[in-house]
mmCIF file of C-alpha atoms in Angstrom:
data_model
loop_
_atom_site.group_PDB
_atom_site.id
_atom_site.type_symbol
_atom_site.label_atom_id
_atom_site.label_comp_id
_atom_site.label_asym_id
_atom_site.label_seq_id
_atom_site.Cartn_x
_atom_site.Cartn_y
_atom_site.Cartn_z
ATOM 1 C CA UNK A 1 0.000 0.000 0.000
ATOM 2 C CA UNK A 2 2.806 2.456 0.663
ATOM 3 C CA UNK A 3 4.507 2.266 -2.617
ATOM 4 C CA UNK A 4 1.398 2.531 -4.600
ATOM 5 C CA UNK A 5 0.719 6.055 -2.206
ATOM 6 C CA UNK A 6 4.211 7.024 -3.228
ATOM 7 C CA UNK A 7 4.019 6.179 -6.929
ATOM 8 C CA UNK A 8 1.183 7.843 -6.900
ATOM 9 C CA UNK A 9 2.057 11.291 -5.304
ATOM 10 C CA UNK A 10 5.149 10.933 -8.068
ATOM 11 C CA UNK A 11 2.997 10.622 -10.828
ATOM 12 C CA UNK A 12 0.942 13.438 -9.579
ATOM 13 C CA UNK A 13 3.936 15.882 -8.618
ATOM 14 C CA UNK A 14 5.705 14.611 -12.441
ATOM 15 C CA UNK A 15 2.619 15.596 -14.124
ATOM 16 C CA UNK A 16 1.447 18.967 -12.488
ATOM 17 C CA UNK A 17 2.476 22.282 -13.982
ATOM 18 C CA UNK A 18 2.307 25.159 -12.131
ATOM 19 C CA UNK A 19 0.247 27.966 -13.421
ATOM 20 C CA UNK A 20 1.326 31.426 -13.637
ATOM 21 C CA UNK A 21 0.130 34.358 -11.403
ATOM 22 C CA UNK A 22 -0.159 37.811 -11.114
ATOM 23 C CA UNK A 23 0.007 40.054 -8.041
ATOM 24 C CA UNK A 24 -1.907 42.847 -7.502
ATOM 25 C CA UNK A 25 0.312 45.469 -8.146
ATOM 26 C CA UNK A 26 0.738 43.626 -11.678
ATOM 27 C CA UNK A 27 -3.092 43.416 -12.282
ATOM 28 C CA UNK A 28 -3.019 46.969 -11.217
ATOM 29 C CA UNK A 29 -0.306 48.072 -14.066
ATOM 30 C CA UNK A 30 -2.935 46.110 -16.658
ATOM 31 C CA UNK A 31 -5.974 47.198 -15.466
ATOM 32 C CA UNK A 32 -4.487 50.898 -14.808
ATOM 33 C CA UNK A 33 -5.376 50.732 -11.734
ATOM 34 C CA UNK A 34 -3.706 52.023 -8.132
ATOM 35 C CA UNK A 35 -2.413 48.413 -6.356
ATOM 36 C CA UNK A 36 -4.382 49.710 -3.298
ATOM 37 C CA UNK A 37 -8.175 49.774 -5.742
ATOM 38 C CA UNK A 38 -7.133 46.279 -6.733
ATOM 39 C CA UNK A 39 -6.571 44.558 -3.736
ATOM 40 C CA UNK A 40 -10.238 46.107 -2.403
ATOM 41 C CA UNK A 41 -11.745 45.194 -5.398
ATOM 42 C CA UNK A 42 -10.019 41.405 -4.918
ATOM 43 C CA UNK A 43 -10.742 41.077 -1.502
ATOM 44 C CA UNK A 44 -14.675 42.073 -1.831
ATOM 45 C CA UNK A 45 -15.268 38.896 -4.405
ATOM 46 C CA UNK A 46 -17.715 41.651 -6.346
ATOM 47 C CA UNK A 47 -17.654 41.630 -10.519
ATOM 48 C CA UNK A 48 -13.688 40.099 -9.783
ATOM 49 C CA UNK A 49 -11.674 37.288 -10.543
ATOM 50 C CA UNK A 50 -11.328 34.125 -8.050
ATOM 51 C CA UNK A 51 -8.314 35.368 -6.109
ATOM 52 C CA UNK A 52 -6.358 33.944 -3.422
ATOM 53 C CA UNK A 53 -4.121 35.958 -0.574
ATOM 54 C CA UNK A 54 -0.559 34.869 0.231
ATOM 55 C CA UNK A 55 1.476 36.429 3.267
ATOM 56 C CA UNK A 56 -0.735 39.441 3.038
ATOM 57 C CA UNK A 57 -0.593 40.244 -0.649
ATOM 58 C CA UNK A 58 -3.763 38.760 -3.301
ATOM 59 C CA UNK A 59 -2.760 37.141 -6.301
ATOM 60 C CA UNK A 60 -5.322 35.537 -9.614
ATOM 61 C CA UNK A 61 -4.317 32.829 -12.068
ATOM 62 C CA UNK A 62 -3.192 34.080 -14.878
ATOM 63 C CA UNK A 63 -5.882 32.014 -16.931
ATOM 64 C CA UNK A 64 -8.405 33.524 -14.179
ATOM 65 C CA UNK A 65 -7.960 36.852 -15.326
ATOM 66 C CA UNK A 66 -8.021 36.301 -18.943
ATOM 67 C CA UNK A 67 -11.020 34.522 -18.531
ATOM 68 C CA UNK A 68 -12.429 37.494 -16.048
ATOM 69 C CA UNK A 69 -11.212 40.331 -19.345
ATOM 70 C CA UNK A 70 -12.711 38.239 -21.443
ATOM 71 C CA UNK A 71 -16.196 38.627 -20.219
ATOM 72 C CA UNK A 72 -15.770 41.440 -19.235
ATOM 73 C CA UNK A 73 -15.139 41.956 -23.215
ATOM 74 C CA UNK A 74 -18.170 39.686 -24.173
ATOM 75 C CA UNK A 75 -20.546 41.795 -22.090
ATOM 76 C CA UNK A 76 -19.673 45.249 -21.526
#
């Protein structure tokens, strides 16, 4: 039983890729936006991309945001 648990946590740490993030004072430089509007806007969860918070600073997936633009595109 242990070696299957351990081939299987290396076939799941082989095959995972991590994805790319962006910090709030680099969402702010896209969105043209002061750091301090985006992390209010992140931290209320309203109209925003799923973000997480790290040692006090809020990041988004990459992916997250494009997909957040990109209705943001599709319905404004």
């Amino acid at each position: 039983m242990t070696n299957l648990k351990i081939r299987l946590c290396q076939q799941v740490a082989l095959s995972h890729e991590p994805e790319p993030v962006l910090n709030s004072a680099q969402i702010a430089l896209r969105l043209g936006r002061s750091p301090k509007t985006i992390r209010n806007w992140l931290r209320s969860h309203s109209h925003s991309p799923n973000a997480f918070k790290i040692n006090n600073e809020w990041y988004v997936y990459q992916s997250e945001l494009l997909r957040w633009e990109e209705s943001q595109r599709s319905t404004g």
